[in-house]
Coordinates of C-alpha atoms and ligand atoms in Angstrom, one line a residue:
M38 CA -35.2 -15.0 6.0
A39 CA -34.7 -13.4 2.6
D40 CA -35.5 -9.8 2.5
H41 CA -37.3 -7.8 -0.3
E42 CA -34.2 -7.3 -2.5
E43 CA -33.1 -10.9 -2.2
K44 CA -36.5 -12.2 -3.2
N45 CA -36.2 -10.2 -6.5
L46 CA -33.2 -12.1 -7.6
S47 CA -33.5 -15.0 -9.9
N48 CA -32.9 -18.5 -8.4
E49 CA -29.5 -18.9 -9.9
Y50 CA -28.2 -15.9 -8.0
K51 CA -30.4 -16.2 -4.9
E52 CA -28.8 -19.4 -3.7
L53 CA -25.3 -18.0 -3.9
L54 CA -26.3 -14.7 -2.4
L55 CA -28.0 -16.4 0.6
S56 CA -24.7 -18.2 1.3
L57 CA -22.7 -15.0 1.6
P58 CA -21.9 -13.1 4.8
K59 CA -24.1 -10.1 5.1
E60 CA -24.3 -6.9 7.0
R61 CA -26.5 -4.0 7.5
G62 CA -26.1 -1.9 4.3
W63 CA -25.0 1.7 3.7
I64 CA -27.4 2.5 1.0
A65 CA -29.8 -0.6 1.1
R66 CA -31.0 -2.9 3.9
H67 CA -28.1 -5.3 3.4
E68 CA -24.8 -5.6 1.7
Y69 CA -22.9 -8.8 0.9
Q70 CA -19.4 -10.0 1.1
Y71 CA -18.5 -11.6 -2.2
Q72 CA -15.0 -12.7 -3.1
G73 CA -13.7 -10.8 -0.1
F74 CA -15.3 -7.4 -0.8
W75 CA -18.6 -5.8 0.0
C76 CA -21.3 -5.5 -2.7
P77 CA -23.6 -2.6 -1.8
T78 CA -26.9 -4.2 -2.8
A79 CA -28.3 -7.7 -3.9
D80 CA -28.8 -6.2 -7.3
T81 CA -25.2 -5.1 -7.6
F82 CA -24.1 -8.5 -6.5
Q83 CA -26.1 -10.1 -9.4
A84 CA -24.7 -7.5 -11.9
I85 CA -21.2 -8.3 -10.8
V86 CA -21.7 -12.0 -11.2
N87 CA -23.2 -11.3 -14.8
F88 CA -20.3 -9.0 -15.5
Q89 CA -17.7 -11.8 -14.5
K90 CA -19.5 -14.4 -16.5
H91 CA -20.1 -12.6 -19.7
F92 CA -17.9 -9.5 -20.3
Q93 CA -15.3 -10.1 -22.8
A94 CA -12.4 -7.5 -22.6
R95 CA -10.7 -6.2 -25.6
D96 CA -7.0 -5.2 -25.4
S97 CA -8.1 -1.7 -26.5
D98 CA -10.6 -1.2 -23.6
I99 CA -10.0 1.6 -21.1
V100 CA -11.3 1.1 -17.6
V101 CA -11.7 3.9 -15.0
A102 CA -11.5 2.2 -11.5
S103 CA -11.8 3.6 -8.1
L104 CA -13.3 3.2 -4.7
P105 CA -16.6 5.3 -4.3
K106 CA -15.9 9.0 -3.4
S107 CA -12.3 9.0 -4.6
G108 CA -12.7 11.2 -7.7
T109 CA -14.3 8.8 -10.0
T110 CA -16.5 11.4 -11.7
W111 CA -13.5 13.6 -12.3
L112 CA -11.3 10.9 -13.8
K113 CA -14.2 9.7 -16.0
A114 CA -14.6 13.2 -17.4
L115 CA -10.9 13.7 -18.0
T116 CA -10.6 10.2 -19.7
F117 CA -13.7 10.7 -21.9
A118 CA -12.6 14.2 -23.0
T119 CA -9.0 13.1 -23.8
V120 CA -10.0 10.0 -25.8
N121 CA -12.8 11.9 -27.8
R122 CA -10.9 15.2 -28.2
H123 CA -11.0 15.0 -32.0
R124 CA -14.8 14.0 -32.1
F125 CA -16.1 17.0 -30.2
D126 CA -15.8 20.6 -30.1
I127 CA -14.9 21.8 -26.5
K128 CA -17.6 24.4 -26.7
N129 CA -20.2 22.0 -27.7
H130 CA -19.1 19.0 -25.7
P131 CA -21.3 16.0 -24.5
L132 CA -19.9 16.6 -21.0
L133 CA -21.9 20.0 -21.0
T134 CA -25.0 18.1 -21.8
S135 CA -24.7 14.7 -20.2
N136 CA -23.7 13.6 -16.9
C137 CA -20.3 11.8 -17.2
H138 CA -21.6 8.6 -15.6
N139 CA -23.9 8.3 -18.7
L140 CA -20.9 8.6 -21.0
V141 CA -18.6 6.3 -19.1
R142 CA -20.8 3.6 -17.6
F143 CA -20.2 1.4 -14.7
F144 CA -20.2 -2.4 -15.3
E145 CA -21.8 -3.3 -12.0
L146 CA -24.1 -0.3 -11.5
D147 CA -25.4 0.2 -14.9
L148 CA -24.4 -2.0 -17.9
Y149 CA -25.0 -5.4 -16.2
A150 CA -27.7 -4.2 -13.8
N151 CA -30.6 -6.4 -14.7
N152 CA -28.9 -7.3 -17.9
Q153 CA -26.7 -10.3 -18.8
F154 CA -25.8 -9.1 -22.2
P155 CA -25.6 -5.4 -22.5
D156 CA -25.5 -4.1 -26.2
F157 CA -22.1 -2.9 -27.0
S158 CA -22.7 -2.6 -30.7
S159 CA -23.7 1.1 -30.6
N160 CA -22.3 4.0 -28.5
F161 CA -19.2 2.1 -27.7
P162 CA -16.7 3.3 -30.4
E163 CA -13.1 2.0 -29.9
P164 CA -11.4 2.4 -27.6
R165 CA -14.4 1.5 -25.4
L166 CA -14.6 3.2 -22.1
F167 CA -15.8 1.6 -18.9
A168 CA -15.9 2.2 -15.2
T169 CA -15.9 0.1 -12.2
H170 CA -15.5 -0.1 -8.4
I171 CA -14.8 -3.8 -8.3
P172 CA -11.5 -4.8 -6.8
F173 CA -8.8 -5.9 -9.3
P174 CA -8.9 -9.6 -8.4
S175 CA -12.5 -9.8 -9.3
L176 CA -12.2 -8.2 -12.7
G177 CA -12.8 -11.4 -14.8
T178 CA -11.4 -11.3 -18.3
I179 CA -10.0 -7.7 -17.8
K180 CA -7.3 -9.2 -15.7
E181 CA -6.0 -11.4 -18.5
S182 CA -6.4 -8.7 -21.2
N183 CA -4.0 -6.1 -22.2
C184 CA -6.5 -3.3 -21.6
K185 CA -5.6 -0.2 -19.7
I186 CA -6.9 0.7 -16.3
V187 CA -6.7 4.1 -14.7
Y188 CA -7.3 4.0 -11.0
V189 CA -7.8 7.1 -8.8
C190 CA -7.3 6.8 -5.0
R191 CA -7.9 9.5 -2.4
N192 CA -6.7 9.8 1.2
P193 CA -9.0 7.6 3.3
F194 CA -9.8 10.6 5.7
D195 CA -11.5 12.6 3.0
T196 CA -12.9 9.6 1.2
F197 CA -14.7 8.5 4.3
V198 CA -16.2 11.9 4.9
S199 CA -17.2 12.2 1.3
F200 CA -18.7 8.6 1.4
W201 CA -20.6 9.3 4.7
Y202 CA -22.1 12.4 3.2
F203 CA -23.1 10.7 0.0
V204 CA -24.6 7.7 1.8
N205 CA -26.8 9.8 4.0
K206 CA -28.0 11.8 0.9
S207 CA -28.7 8.5 -0.9
R208 CA -30.2 6.1 1.8
P209 CA -34.0 5.4 1.5
Q210 CA -35.8 7.3 4.2
S211 CA -37.0 4.0 5.8
L212 CA -33.3 3.3 6.8
G213 CA -32.8 6.6 8.6
Q214 CA -29.6 8.4 8.8
L215 CA -26.2 6.9 9.5
S216 CA -24.3 8.5 12.4
L217 CA -20.8 9.6 11.9
D218 CA -19.6 7.4 14.7
E219 CA -21.2 4.2 13.4
A220 CA -20.2 5.0 9.9
F221 CA -16.6 5.6 10.8
D222 CA -16.5 2.4 13.0
R223 CA -17.8 0.3 10.0
Y224 CA -15.4 2.0 7.5
C225 CA -12.4 1.2 9.8
Q226 CA -13.6 -2.4 10.0
G227 CA -13.4 -2.5 6.4
I228 CA -17.2 -3.1 5.9
G229 CA -18.8 -1.5 2.9
G230 CA -18.3 0.4 -0.3
Y231 CA -16.3 -2.4 -2.4
G232 CA -13.8 -2.6 0.4
P233 CA -12.1 -3.1 2.8
F234 CA -10.8 0.2 1.4
W235 CA -7.2 -0.9 1.9
D236 CA -7.6 -4.1 -0.1
N237 CA -9.3 -2.3 -2.9
I238 CA -6.6 0.4 -3.2
L239 CA -3.7 -2.1 -2.6
G240 CA -4.9 -4.4 -5.2
Y241 CA -4.7 -1.8 -8.0
W242 CA -1.5 -0.3 -6.4
S243 CA 0.4 -3.6 -6.6
E244 CA -0.9 -4.3 -10.1
S245 CA 0.3 -0.8 -11.2
L246 CA 3.8 -1.8 -10.0
K247 CA 3.8 -5.2 -11.6
R248 CA 2.2 -4.0 -14.9
P249 CA 2.9 -0.3 -15.2
N250 CA 1.9 -0.3 -19.0
N251 CA -1.6 -1.7 -18.0
V252 CA -2.4 0.1 -14.7
L253 CA -1.9 3.7 -14.1
F254 CA -2.4 5.0 -10.5
F255 CA -3.5 8.6 -9.6
K256 CA -3.9 10.2 -6.3
Y257 CA -6.8 12.7 -6.0
E258 CA -4.6 15.2 -4.0
D259 CA -2.0 15.2 -6.6
M260 CA -4.5 15.9 -9.4
K261 CA -5.8 18.8 -7.3
K262 CA -2.4 20.3 -7.2
D263 CA -1.6 20.0 -11.0
V264 CA -4.3 18.5 -13.1
V265 CA -2.6 19.4 -16.4
Y266 CA 0.5 17.4 -15.4
H267 CA -1.6 14.3 -14.6
L268 CA -3.7 14.8 -17.7
K269 CA -0.5 14.5 -19.7
R270 CA 0.3 11.3 -17.9
L271 CA -3.2 9.9 -18.5
A272 CA -3.0 10.8 -22.3
K273 CA 0.4 9.1 -22.8
F274 CA -0.7 6.1 -20.8
I275 CA -3.8 5.5 -22.9
D276 CA -1.8 6.1 -26.2
C277 CA -3.5 9.5 -26.7
S278 CA -0.6 11.8 -26.4
F279 CA -1.3 15.3 -27.5
S280 CA 0.5 16.8 -30.5
E281 CA 2.8 19.9 -30.1
E282 CA 0.2 21.9 -32.0
E283 CA -2.5 20.8 -29.5
E284 CA -0.1 21.6 -26.6
C285 CA 0.4 25.1 -28.0
N286 CA -3.2 25.6 -28.5
G287 CA -3.8 24.9 -24.8
V288 CA -6.0 21.8 -25.4
F289 CA -4.8 20.4 -22.0
E290 CA -5.9 23.4 -20.2
D291 CA -9.3 23.4 -22.1
I292 CA -10.0 19.8 -21.0
A293 CA -8.9 20.5 -17.4
K294 CA -11.3 23.4 -17.3
L295 CA -14.1 21.5 -18.9
C296 CA -13.9 18.7 -16.4
S297 CA -13.2 21.1 -13.3
F298 CA -15.4 20.8 -10.3
D299 CA -16.5 24.5 -10.8
T300 CA -17.6 23.8 -14.4
M301 CA -19.4 20.5 -13.7
K302 CA -21.1 21.5 -10.5
K303 CA -22.7 24.5 -12.2
L304 CA -24.1 22.6 -15.2
E305 CA -27.9 22.3 -15.2
I306 CA -27.5 18.7 -16.2
N307 CA -25.6 17.9 -13.0
K308 CA -28.0 19.8 -10.7
T309 CA -31.1 17.9 -11.2
G310 CA -32.3 14.2 -11.8
T311 CA -30.7 10.9 -11.0
F312 CA -28.0 8.7 -12.4
V313 CA -27.3 5.0 -11.6
M314 CA -29.5 3.3 -8.9
N315 CA -31.6 6.4 -8.8
L316 CA -28.9 8.4 -7.0
E317 CA -29.1 12.2 -7.1
K318 CA -26.6 13.7 -9.5
K319 CA -26.2 16.7 -7.3
S320 CA -24.8 14.7 -4.5
L321 CA -21.9 13.9 -6.7
F322 CA -20.5 17.5 -6.3
R323 CA -20.1 18.6 -2.7
K324 CA -16.9 20.5 -1.9
A325 CA -14.0 18.8 -3.7
E326 CA -11.6 20.0 -1.1
V327 CA -8.4 18.3 0.3
G328 CA -8.5 18.2 4.0
D329 CA -12.2 18.7 4.7
W330 CA -11.9 15.7 7.2
V331 CA -10.6 17.9 9.8
N332 CA -14.1 19.6 10.1
Y333 CA -15.6 16.2 11.1
F334 CA -13.0 14.1 12.8
T335 CA -12.3 14.0 16.5
P336 CA -8.7 13.5 17.6
E337 CA -9.7 9.9 18.6
M338 CA -10.9 9.3 15.0
E339 CA -7.7 10.8 13.5
E340 CA -5.7 8.5 15.6
R341 CA -7.6 5.4 14.8
M342 CA -7.4 6.2 11.0
S343 CA -3.8 7.0 11.1
K344 CA -2.9 3.7 12.9
L345 CA -5.1 1.8 10.4
I346 CA -3.4 3.3 7.5
E347 CA 0.1 2.6 8.9
E348 CA -0.9 -1.1 9.6
K349 CA -2.5 -1.7 6.3
F350 CA -0.3 0.5 3.9
G351 CA 3.0 0.3 5.8
G352 CA 5.6 -1.3 3.6
S353 CA 3.5 -1.1 0.4
G354 CA 5.3 2.1 -0.8
L355 CA 2.0 3.8 -1.0
T356 CA 1.7 6.7 1.5
F357 CA -1.0 9.3 2.3
K358 CA 0.1 12.7 3.3
R359 CA -2.2 13.9 6.1
I360 CA -3.4 17.4 4.9
P361 CA -3.8 19.6 6.9
E362 CA -1.4 19.0 9.8
L363 CA -3.1 18.3 13.1
P364 CA -5.0 21.4 14.5
A365 CA -2.8 22.9 17.3
E366 CA -5.5 22.4 20.0
W367 CA -5.4 18.6 19.4
N368 CA -1.8 18.5 20.7
Ligands
A3P450 P1 -16.3 15.7 -1.7 O1 -17.5 15.0 -1.2 O2 -15.2 15.7 -0.7 O3 -16.7 17.1 -2.1 P2 -16.7 10.2 -6.8 O4 -16.8 11.0 -8.1 O5 -15.8 9.1 -6.8 O6 -18.0 9.9 -6.4 O7 -16.1 11.3 -5.8 C1 -16.9 12.3 -5.3 C2 -15.9 13.4 -4.7 O8 -15.2 14.1 -5.9 C3 -16.7 14.4 -4.0 O9 -15.9 14.9 -3.0 C4 -16.9 15.5 -5.1 O10 -17.3 16.8 -4.7 C5 -15.5 15.4 -5.9 N1 -15.7 15.8 -7.3 C6 -16.7 15.6 -8.1 N2 -16.5 16.1 -9.3 C7 -15.2 16.6 -9.2 C8 -14.4 17.3 -10.2 N3 -14.8 17.6 -11.5 N4 -13.1 17.6 -9.7 C9 -12.8 17.4 -8.4 N5 -13.4 16.8 -7.6 C10 -14.7 16.4 -7.9

Protein backbone atom coordinates (compact mmCIF):
# COMPACT_ATOMS: atom_id res chain seq x y z
CA MET A 1 0.00 0.00 0.00
CA ALA A 2 1.27 3.48 -0.86
CA ASP A 3 2.19 5.60 2.18
CA HIS A 4 1.52 9.31 2.62
CA GLU A 5 4.67 10.51 0.87
CA GLU A 6 4.12 8.23 -2.09
CA LYS A 7 0.53 9.41 -2.48
CA ASN A 8 1.73 13.01 -2.83
CA LEU A 9 3.64 12.27 -6.02
CA SER A 10 2.16 12.83 -9.44
CA ASN A 11 1.12 9.70 -11.34
CA GLU A 12 4.07 9.90 -13.69
CA TYR A 13 6.48 9.30 -10.78
CA LYS A 14 4.26 7.19 -8.56
CA GLU A 15 4.22 4.21 -10.87
CA LEU A 16 8.00 4.10 -11.15
CA LEU A 17 8.44 4.70 -7.43
CA LEU A 18 6.12 1.86 -6.49
CA SER A 19 8.15 -0.50 -8.66
CA LEU A 20 11.39 0.26 -6.74
CA PRO A 21 12.84 -1.72 -3.83
CA LYS A 22 12.15 0.12 -0.61
CA GLU A 23 13.42 -0.02 2.95
CA ARG A 24 12.63 1.70 6.20
CA GLY A 25 14.01 5.21 5.86
CA TRP A 26 16.63 7.11 7.83
CA ILE A 27 14.83 10.46 7.84
CA ALA A 28 11.47 9.48 6.34
CA ARG A 29 9.22 6.44 6.63
CA HIS A 30 10.74 4.86 3.52
CA GLU A 31 13.64 5.23 1.18
CA TYR A 32 13.92 3.88 -2.35
CA GLN A 33 16.59 2.16 -4.38
CA TYR A 34 16.79 3.85 -7.75
CA GLN A 35 19.54 3.14 -10.30
CA GLY A 36 21.37 1.20 -7.59
CA PHE A 37 21.47 3.92 -4.93
CA TRP A 38 19.21 4.87 -2.05
CA CYS A 39 17.06 8.01 -2.32
CA PRO A 40 16.22 9.27 1.16
CA THR A 41 12.57 10.20 0.47
CA ALA A 42 9.90 9.86 -2.20
CA ASP A 43 10.19 13.60 -2.85
CA THR A 44 13.93 13.34 -3.38
CA PHE A 45 13.38 10.51 -5.84
CA GLN A 46 10.98 12.74 -7.81
CA ALA A 47 13.49 15.60 -7.73
CA ILE A 48 16.26 13.32 -9.00
CA VAL A 49 14.13 12.17 -11.92
CA ASN A 50 13.30 15.82 -12.70
CA PHE A 51 16.97 16.73 -12.56
CA GLN A 52 17.95 13.84 -14.83
CA LYS A 53 15.27 14.72 -17.37
CA HIS A 54 15.70 18.46 -17.52
CA PHE A 55 19.04 19.74 -16.28
CA GLN A 56 21.31 20.92 -19.07
CA ALA A 57 24.91 21.08 -17.88
CA ARG A 58 27.24 23.76 -19.21
CA ASP A 59 30.95 23.18 -19.58
CA SER A 60 31.57 26.08 -17.22
CA ASP A 61 29.47 24.61 -14.37
CA ILE A 62 31.11 23.58 -11.10
CA VAL A 63 29.51 20.84 -9.01
CA VAL A 64 30.35 20.07 -5.38
CA ALA A 65 29.64 16.37 -4.83
CA SER A 66 29.79 14.20 -1.72
CA LEU A 67 28.12 11.64 0.45
CA PRO A 68 26.13 13.21 3.28
CA LYS A 69 28.28 14.11 6.31
CA SER A 70 31.58 14.05 4.46
CA GLY A 71 32.35 17.77 4.55
CA THR A 72 29.86 19.06 1.97
CA THR A 73 29.15 22.28 3.88
CA TRP A 74 32.86 23.04 4.12
CA LEU A 75 33.67 22.36 0.47
CA LYS A 76 30.65 24.37 -0.66
CA ALA A 77 31.85 27.35 1.37
CA LEU A 78 35.44 27.08 0.10
CA THR A 79 34.30 26.78 -3.52
CA PHE A 80 31.84 29.66 -3.26
CA ALA A 81 34.41 31.93 -1.60
CA THR A 82 37.11 31.05 -4.15
CA VAL A 83 34.98 31.55 -7.25
CA ASN A 84 33.47 34.79 -5.97
CA ARG A 85 36.49 36.32 -4.28
CA HIS A 86 36.54 39.37 -6.57
CA ARG A 87 32.83 40.05 -6.06
CA PHE A 88 32.71 40.20 -2.28
CA ASP A 89 34.71 41.79 0.46
CA ILE A 90 35.82 39.19 3.00
CA LYS A 91 34.54 41.29 5.94
CA ASN A 92 31.14 41.72 4.38
CA HIS A 93 30.75 38.33 2.77
CA PRO A 94 27.51 36.46 1.91
CA LEU A 95 28.88 33.47 3.83
CA LEU A 96 28.58 35.59 6.99
CA THR A 97 24.92 36.29 6.41
CA SER A 98 23.64 33.21 4.53
CA ASN A 99 23.93 29.52 5.20
CA CYS A 100 26.14 28.15 2.46
CA HIS A 101 23.48 25.62 1.39
CA ASN A 102 21.47 28.61 0.20
CA LEU A 103 24.43 29.88 -1.80
CA VAL A 104 25.42 26.58 -3.42
CA ARG A 105 22.20 24.69 -3.88
CA PHE A 106 21.59 20.96 -4.15
CA PHE A 107 19.90 19.68 -7.31
CA GLU A 108 17.93 16.96 -5.59
CA LEU A 109 17.14 18.54 -2.22
CA ASP A 110 16.44 22.04 -3.34
CA LEU A 111 16.46 23.15 -6.98
CA TYR A 112 14.44 20.26 -8.42
CA ALA A 113 12.36 19.60 -5.30
CA ASN A 114 8.77 20.18 -6.46
CA ASN A 115 10.05 21.97 -9.51
CA GLN A 116 10.71 20.55 -12.95
CA PHE A 117 12.18 23.78 -14.29
CA PRO A 118 14.11 25.83 -11.74
CA ASP A 119 14.83 29.40 -12.79
CA PHE A 120 18.52 29.66 -13.58
CA SER A 121 18.20 33.12 -15.10
CA SER A 122 18.93 35.02 -11.88
CA ASN A 123 21.36 34.32 -9.03
CA PHE A 124 23.39 31.92 -11.17
CA PRO A 125 26.28 33.97 -12.56
CA GLU A 126 28.83 31.96 -14.54
CA PRO A 127 30.41 29.76 -13.51
CA ARG A 128 27.24 28.33 -12.00
CA LEU A 129 27.78 26.47 -8.73
CA PHE A 130 25.70 23.45 -7.77
CA ALA A 131 25.86 20.58 -5.33
CA THR A 132 24.71 16.99 -5.23
CA HIS A 133 24.86 13.69 -3.35
CA ILE A 134 23.76 11.73 -6.45
CA PRO A 135 26.28 9.07 -7.53
CA PHE A 136 28.35 9.84 -10.62
CA PRO A 137 26.69 7.33 -13.00
CA SER A 138 23.30 8.99 -12.39
CA LEU A 139 24.39 12.56 -13.07
CA GLY A 140 22.59 12.94 -16.41
CA THR A 141 24.03 15.56 -18.76
CA ILE A 142 26.82 16.43 -16.32
CA LYS A 143 28.56 13.17 -17.19
CA GLU A 144 28.87 14.09 -20.85
CA SER A 145 29.79 17.71 -20.21
CA ASN A 146 33.17 19.20 -19.57
CA CYS A 147 32.12 20.72 -16.26
CA LYS A 148 34.22 20.47 -13.12
CA ILE A 149 33.25 18.24 -10.23
CA VAL A 150 34.88 18.56 -6.82
CA TYR A 151 34.20 15.56 -4.58
CA VAL A 152 34.91 15.32 -0.89
CA CYS A 153 35.11 11.98 0.85
CA ARG A 154 35.61 11.22 4.52
CA ASN A 155 36.69 8.06 6.28
CA PRO A 156 33.60 5.87 6.67
CA PHE A 157 34.11 5.53 10.45
CA ASP A 158 33.57 9.24 11.12
CA THR A 159 31.09 9.67 8.28
CA PHE A 160 28.88 7.01 9.82
CA VAL A 161 28.95 8.57 13.31
CA SER A 162 28.22 12.01 11.87
CA PHE A 163 25.38 10.57 9.76
CA TRP A 164 23.83 8.72 12.70
CA TYR A 165 23.94 11.84 14.83
CA PHE A 166 22.42 14.00 12.09
CA VAL A 167 19.70 11.49 11.27
CA ASN A 168 18.56 11.29 14.88
CA LYS A 169 18.41 15.08 15.06
CA SER A 170 16.42 15.18 11.84
CA ARG A 171 13.96 12.27 12.02
CA PRO A 172 10.31 13.13 12.54
CA GLN A 173 9.35 12.34 16.14
CA SER A 174 6.83 9.76 14.93
CA LEU A 175 9.69 7.57 13.64
CA GLY A 176 11.52 7.52 16.99
CA GLN A 177 15.29 7.37 17.38
CA LEU A 178 17.54 5.00 15.46
CA SER A 179 19.83 2.96 17.71
CA LEU A 180 23.54 2.97 17.01
CA ASP A 181 23.49 -0.81 16.42
CA GLU A 182 20.66 -0.76 13.91
CA ALA A 183 22.05 2.28 12.11
CA PHE A 184 25.48 0.67 11.87
CA ASP A 185 24.13 -2.59 10.54
CA ARG A 186 22.19 -0.79 7.81
CA TYR A 187 25.13 1.43 6.92
CA CYS A 188 27.37 -1.60 6.54
CA GLN A 189 24.76 -3.28 4.36
CA GLY A 190 24.98 -0.27 2.10
CA ILE A 191 21.42 0.82 2.73
CA GLY A 192 20.79 4.54 2.81
CA GLY A 193 22.21 7.98 2.24
CA TYR A 194 22.83 7.84 -1.55
CA GLY A 195 24.90 4.73 -0.97
CA PRO A 196 26.07 2.04 -0.71
CA PHE A 197 28.77 4.41 0.51
CA TRP A 198 31.51 2.46 -1.25
CA ASP A 199 29.76 2.72 -4.64
CA ASN A 200 29.23 6.47 -4.27
CA ILE A 201 32.86 7.10 -3.31
CA LEU A 202 34.36 4.70 -5.84
CA GLY A 203 32.23 6.09 -8.68
CA TYR A 204 33.78 9.53 -8.26
CA TRP A 205 37.21 8.14 -7.38
CA SER A 206 37.51 6.16 -10.60
CA GLU A 207 36.21 9.11 -12.63
CA SER A 208 38.85 11.34 -11.03
CA LEU A 209 41.51 8.89 -12.22
CA LYS A 210 40.04 8.68 -15.72
CA ARG A 211 39.32 12.40 -16.16
CA PRO A 212 41.56 14.33 -13.75
CA ASN A 213 40.74 17.62 -15.46
CA ASN A 214 37.05 17.15 -14.70
CA VAL A 215 36.88 15.45 -11.31
CA LEU A 216 38.99 16.47 -8.34
CA PHE A 217 38.96 14.28 -5.26
CA PHE A 218 39.45 15.56 -1.70
CA LYS A 219 39.73 13.74 1.59
CA TYR A 220 38.25 15.53 4.60
CA GLU A 221 41.13 14.38 6.81
CA ASP A 222 43.73 15.85 4.43
CA MET A 223 41.84 19.14 4.33
CA LYS A 224 41.81 19.26 8.12
CA LYS A 225 45.59 18.87 8.12
CA ASP A 226 46.32 21.64 5.63
CA VAL A 227 43.33 23.47 4.26
CA VAL A 228 45.36 26.15 2.49
CA TYR A 229 47.20 23.54 0.42
CA HIS A 230 43.89 22.01 -0.66
CA LEU A 231 42.37 25.40 -1.32
CA LYS A 232 45.19 25.99 -3.79
CA ARG A 233 44.44 22.66 -5.50
CA LEU A 234 40.79 23.63 -5.68
CA ALA A 235 41.50 27.09 -7.11
CA LYS A 236 43.83 25.71 -9.78
CA PHE A 237 41.40 22.98 -10.76
CA ILE A 238 38.46 25.33 -11.25
CA ASP A 239 40.64 27.76 -13.21
CA CYS A 240 40.55 30.36 -10.44
CA SER A 241 44.23 30.37 -9.53
CA PHE A 242 45.25 33.20 -7.24
CA SER A 243 47.65 35.90 -8.37
CA GLU A 244 50.99 36.34 -6.64
CA GLU A 245 49.68 39.52 -5.13
CA GLU A 246 46.66 37.71 -3.69
CA GLU A 247 48.94 35.03 -2.29
CA CYS A 248 51.16 37.65 -0.67
CA ASN A 249 48.11 39.40 0.74
CA GLY A 250 47.01 36.19 2.47
CA VAL A 251 43.79 35.70 0.51
CA PHE A 252 44.03 31.90 0.86
CA GLU A 253 44.34 32.21 4.62
CA ASP A 254 41.43 34.67 4.74
CA ILE A 255 39.17 32.29 2.82
CA ALA A 256 40.25 29.34 4.96
CA LYS A 257 39.36 31.29 8.08
CA LEU A 258 36.04 32.52 6.71
CA CYS A 259 35.03 28.93 5.88
CA SER A 260 36.43 27.33 9.02
CA PHE A 261 34.27 25.30 11.35
CA ASP A 262 34.85 27.74 14.20
CA THR A 263 33.75 30.74 12.15
CA MET A 264 30.73 29.06 10.59
CA LYS A 265 29.45 27.38 13.73
CA LYS A 266 29.42 30.68 15.64
CA LEU A 267 27.45 32.62 13.03
CA GLU A 268 23.96 33.58 14.10
CA ILE A 269 22.67 32.59 10.65
CA ASN A 270 23.87 29.01 11.23
CA LYS A 271 22.57 28.66 14.77
CA THR A 272 18.87 28.95 14.11
CA GLY A 273 16.37 28.07 11.43
CA THR A 274 16.25 25.39 8.80
CA PHE A 275 17.68 24.69 5.36
CA VAL A 276 16.65 22.10 2.77
CA MET A 277 13.90 19.61 3.73
CA ASN A 278 13.26 21.61 6.89
CA LEU A 279 16.45 20.27 8.46
CA GLU A 280 17.95 22.31 11.27
CA LYS A 281 21.00 24.36 10.32
CA LYS A 282 22.63 23.93 13.70
CA SER A 283 22.79 20.14 13.19
CA LEU A 284 25.25 20.77 10.35
CA PHE A 285 27.93 21.80 12.81
CA ARG A 286 28.79 19.21 15.45
CA LYS A 287 32.46 18.57 16.29
CA ALA A 288 34.31 18.43 12.98
CA GLU A 289 36.93 16.14 14.46
CA VAL A 290 38.92 13.38 12.85
CA GLY A 291 38.71 10.15 14.86
CA ASP A 292 35.57 10.84 16.90
CA TRP A 293 34.31 7.38 15.87
CA VAL A 294 36.44 5.89 18.61
CA ASN A 295 34.02 7.31 21.19
CA TYR A 296 31.13 5.32 19.68
CA PHE A 297 32.49 2.12 18.15
CA THR A 298 32.91 -1.19 19.92
CA PRO A 299 35.86 -3.40 18.88
CA GLU A 300 33.36 -5.56 16.92
CA MET A 301 32.10 -2.56 14.98
CA GLU A 302 35.65 -1.49 14.19
CA GLU A 303 36.46 -4.98 12.92
CA ARG A 304 33.37 -5.13 10.71
CA MET A 305 33.94 -1.69 9.21
CA SER A 306 37.65 -2.35 8.61
CA LYS A 307 36.89 -5.63 6.83
CA LEU A 308 34.23 -3.96 4.73
CA ILE A 309 36.59 -1.18 3.70
CA GLU A 310 39.25 -3.73 2.77
CA GLU A 311 36.75 -5.76 0.77
CA LYS A 312 35.22 -2.82 -1.09
CA PHE A 313 38.17 -0.47 -1.56
CA GLY A 314 41.04 -2.97 -1.76
CA GLY A 315 42.74 -2.68 -5.13
CA SER A 316 41.12 0.69 -5.94
CA GLY A 317 44.13 2.70 -4.83
CA LEU A 318 41.93 4.62 -2.40
CA THR A 319 42.86 4.07 1.21
CA PHE A 320 41.56 5.35 4.53
CA LYS A 321 43.97 5.80 7.36
CA ARG A 322 42.36 4.71 10.59
CA ILE A 323 42.80 7.63 12.97
CA PRO A 324 43.36 7.20 15.86
CA GLU A 325 45.09 3.84 16.15
CA LEU A 326 43.13 1.24 18.08
CA PRO A 327 42.76 1.96 21.80
CA ALA A 328 45.26 -0.14 23.81
CA GLU A 329 42.48 -1.81 25.82
CA TRP A 330 41.01 -3.28 22.61
CA ASN A 331 44.07 -5.43 22.00
P1 LIG B 1 30.80 15.94 12.58
O1 LIG B 1 29.39 15.44 12.70
O2 LIG B 1 31.81 14.85 12.69
O3 LIG B 1 31.09 17.07 13.49
P2 LIG B 1 28.28 17.69 5.72
O4 LIG B 1 28.63 19.12 5.55
O5 LIG B 1 28.64 16.84 4.54
O6 LIG B 1 26.88 17.53 6.15
O7 LIG B 1 29.23 17.13 6.87
C1 LIG B 1 29.00 17.48 8.20
C2 LIG B 1 30.26 17.25 8.98
O8 LIG B 1 31.22 18.26 8.63
C3 LIG B 1 30.01 17.39 10.47
O9 LIG B 1 30.97 16.53 11.10
C4 LIG B 1 30.31 18.86 10.70
O10 LIG B 1 30.59 19.19 12.03
C5 LIG B 1 31.51 19.05 9.78
N1 LIG B 1 31.65 20.45 9.33
C6 LIG B 1 30.68 21.35 9.07
N2 LIG B 1 31.22 22.52 8.69
C7 LIG B 1 32.55 22.35 8.67
C8 LIG B 1 33.64 23.22 8.37
N3 LIG B 1 33.46 24.48 8.01
N4 LIG B 1 34.90 22.71 8.48
C9 LIG B 1 35.11 21.43 8.83
N5 LIG B 1 34.11 20.57 9.15
C10 LIG B 1 32.84 21.02 9.06
